[in-house]
Structures are given as structure tokens and as C-alpha cells.
């Protein structure tokens, strides 16, 4: 039987794969440029591998193609108790 990962076992990171709609994301500080979604996904795979290779737990949240910017999980809330 495999034990469940708990928050005290090791550090972990929440990740979400780049959406197919990544090119539709919000751009506010520069001119819009096309995004190579396949390249972004390969870069994302490498990013996630760095954490896993260093012993971090990787928690992948479901893909959200309806949210083009959702690859950037920046406003995460952690609730205890």
C-alpha cells in the first residue's frame, strides 16, 4: 500500500499544463506576439521535471482550455483545519 502524500512529507508545487488557447491570454505590457504552444508545453514539461527530480511533490490541477492564462497558478490559497 502506498502512503498518501501529506503537506509535511516534502515541499510540493501546484502546476497546470498550458492551455491550447494560450495565445488568447491577456497581454497588457507589450505587443501581442504569437506563442508556440507546443514549445510552451515542452518548456512546461522541463519546468515540472526540475521539481520532481529534486524530490518535490508535483500536484497537477486539471487543464483549463477555457482559461488561457491558467498555466500561471499565482493566487493559490492554502486552507488548514
PDB file of C-alpha atoms in Angstrom:
ATOM      1  CA  UNK A   1       0.000   0.000   0.000  1.00  0.00           C
ATOM      2  CA  UNK A   2       1.333   3.450  -0.904  1.00  0.00           C
ATOM      3  CA  UNK A   3       1.023   6.155   1.739  1.00  0.00           C
ATOM      4  CA  UNK A   4      -0.766   9.356   0.786  1.00  0.00           C
ATOM      5  CA  UNK A   5       1.344  12.479   0.358  1.00  0.00           C
ATOM      6  CA  UNK A   6       0.787  14.937   3.171  1.00  0.00           C
ATOM      7  CA  UNK A   7       1.937  18.526   3.421  1.00  0.00           C
ATOM      8  CA  UNK A   8       4.576  17.593   5.987  1.00  0.00           C
ATOM      9  CA  UNK A   9       6.224  14.902   3.837  1.00  0.00           C
ATOM     10  CA  UNK A  10       8.032  17.250   1.449  1.00  0.00           C
ATOM     11  CA  UNK A  11       7.598  20.514  -0.410  1.00  0.00           C
ATOM     12  CA  UNK A  12       5.165  20.471  -3.289  1.00  0.00           C
ATOM     13  CA  UNK A  13       4.233  22.610  -6.257  1.00  0.00           C
ATOM     14  CA  UNK A  14       0.842  23.134  -7.916  1.00  0.00           C
ATOM     15  CA  UNK A  15       1.051  23.132 -11.720  1.00  0.00           C
ATOM     16  CA  UNK A  16      -1.313  23.321 -14.681  1.00  0.00           C
ATOM     17  CA  UNK A  17      -0.448  22.469 -18.285  1.00  0.00           C
ATOM     18  CA  UNK A  18      -0.523  25.315 -20.816  1.00  0.00           C
ATOM     19  CA  UNK A  19      -3.949  25.599 -22.447  1.00  0.00           C
ATOM     20  CA  UNK A  20      -4.468  25.146 -26.179  1.00  0.00           C
ATOM     21  CA  UNK A  21      -5.859  28.705 -26.022  1.00  0.00           C
ATOM     22  CA  UNK A  22      -2.625  30.158 -24.596  1.00  0.00           C
ATOM     23  CA  UNK A  23      -2.480  32.682 -27.459  1.00  0.00           C
ATOM     24  CA  UNK A  24      -5.735  34.224 -26.210  1.00  0.00           C
ATOM     25  CA  UNK A  25      -4.251  35.222 -22.850  1.00  0.00           C
ATOM     26  CA  UNK A  26      -4.184  38.776 -21.529  1.00  0.00           C
ATOM     27  CA  UNK A  27      -1.340  40.980 -22.774  1.00  0.00           C
ATOM     28  CA  UNK A  28      -1.038  44.364 -21.073  1.00  0.00           C
ATOM     29  CA  UNK A  29       2.591  45.424 -21.139  1.00  0.00           C
ATOM     30  CA  UNK A  30       3.752  44.711 -24.707  1.00  0.00           C
ATOM     31  CA  UNK A  31       2.566  43.990 -28.223  1.00  0.00           C
ATOM     32  CA  UNK A  32       0.887  40.620 -28.693  1.00  0.00           C
ATOM     33  CA  UNK A  33       3.153  38.033 -30.317  1.00  0.00           C
ATOM     34  CA  UNK A  34       2.204  34.514 -31.366  1.00  0.00           C
ATOM     35  CA  UNK A  35       3.010  31.819 -28.810  1.00  0.00           C
ATOM     36  CA  UNK A  36       4.299  28.428 -29.926  1.00  0.00           C
ATOM     37  CA  UNK A  37       2.018  26.290 -27.741  1.00  0.00           C
ATOM     38  CA  UNK A  38       3.947  23.079 -28.493  1.00  0.00           C
ATOM     39  CA  UNK A  39       7.176  24.763 -27.379  1.00  0.00           C
ATOM     40  CA  UNK A  40       5.449  26.156 -24.290  1.00  0.00           C
ATOM     41  CA  UNK A  41       4.300  22.644 -23.377  1.00  0.00           C
ATOM     42  CA  UNK A  42       7.808  21.207 -23.807  1.00  0.00           C
ATOM     43  CA  UNK A  43       9.215  24.001 -21.649  1.00  0.00           C
ATOM     44  CA  UNK A  44       6.496  23.331 -19.065  1.00  0.00           C
ATOM     45  CA  UNK A  45       7.407  19.616 -19.019  1.00  0.00           C
ATOM     46  CA  UNK A  46      11.047  20.554 -18.343  1.00  0.00           C
ATOM     47  CA  UNK A  47       9.987  23.012 -15.614  1.00  0.00           C
ATOM     48  CA  UNK A  48       7.914  20.351 -13.838  1.00  0.00           C
ATOM     49  CA  UNK A  49      10.712  17.777 -14.197  1.00  0.00           C
ATOM     50  CA  UNK A  50      13.092  20.065 -12.277  1.00  0.00           C
ATOM     51  CA  UNK A  51      10.818  19.953  -9.235  1.00  0.00           C
ATOM     52  CA  UNK A  52      10.219  16.199  -9.472  1.00  0.00           C
ATOM     53  CA  UNK A  53      13.939  15.482  -9.942  1.00  0.00           C
ATOM     54  CA  UNK A  54      14.661  17.375  -6.733  1.00  0.00           C
ATOM     55  CA  UNK A  55      12.156  15.411  -4.688  1.00  0.00           C
ATOM     56  CA  UNK A  56       9.251  17.841  -4.697  1.00  0.00           C
ATOM     57  CA  UNK A  57       5.712  16.575  -4.859  1.00  0.00           C
ATOM     58  CA  UNK A  58       4.036  17.716  -8.066  1.00  0.00           C
ATOM     59  CA  UNK A  59       0.277  18.285  -7.903  1.00  0.00           C
ATOM     60  CA  UNK A  60      -1.184  18.850 -11.355  1.00  0.00           C
ATOM     61  CA  UNK A  61      -4.527  20.606 -11.373  1.00  0.00           C
ATOM     62  CA  UNK A  62      -6.877  19.905 -14.310  1.00  0.00           C
ATOM     63  CA  UNK A  63      -6.194  21.534 -17.675  1.00  0.00           C
ATOM     64  CA  UNK A  64      -8.454  24.545 -18.321  1.00  0.00           C
ATOM     65  CA  UNK A  65      -8.564  25.450 -22.022  1.00  0.00           C
ATOM     66  CA  UNK A  66     -11.332  27.970 -21.262  1.00  0.00           C
ATOM     67  CA  UNK A  67      -8.787  29.926 -19.159  1.00  0.00           C
ATOM     68  CA  UNK A  68      -5.864  30.852 -21.453  1.00  0.00           C
ATOM     69  CA  UNK A  69      -3.715  32.276 -18.633  1.00  0.00           C
ATOM     70  CA  UNK A  70      -4.384  29.415 -16.234  1.00  0.00           C
ATOM     71  CA  UNK A  71      -0.879  27.974 -16.609  1.00  0.00           C
ATOM     72  CA  UNK A  72       0.148  30.736 -14.194  1.00  0.00           C
ATOM     73  CA  UNK A  73      -1.127  29.470 -10.832  1.00  0.00           C
ATOM     74  CA  UNK A  74      -0.262  32.586  -8.861  1.00  0.00           C
ATOM     75  CA  UNK A  75      -3.160  33.181  -6.495  1.00  0.00           C
ATOM     76  CA  UNK A  76      -3.307  29.869  -4.679  1.00  0.00           C
ATOM     77  CA  UNK A  77      -4.917  29.692  -1.250  1.00  0.00           C
ATOM     78  CA  UNK A  78      -3.944  27.041   1.279  1.00  0.00           C
ATOM     79  CA  UNK A  79      -6.515  26.354   3.983  1.00  0.00           C
ATOM     80  CA  UNK A  80      -5.825  24.252   7.083  1.00  0.00           C
ATOM     81  CA  UNK A  81      -8.382  22.859   9.549  1.00  0.00           C
TER      82      UNK A  81
END
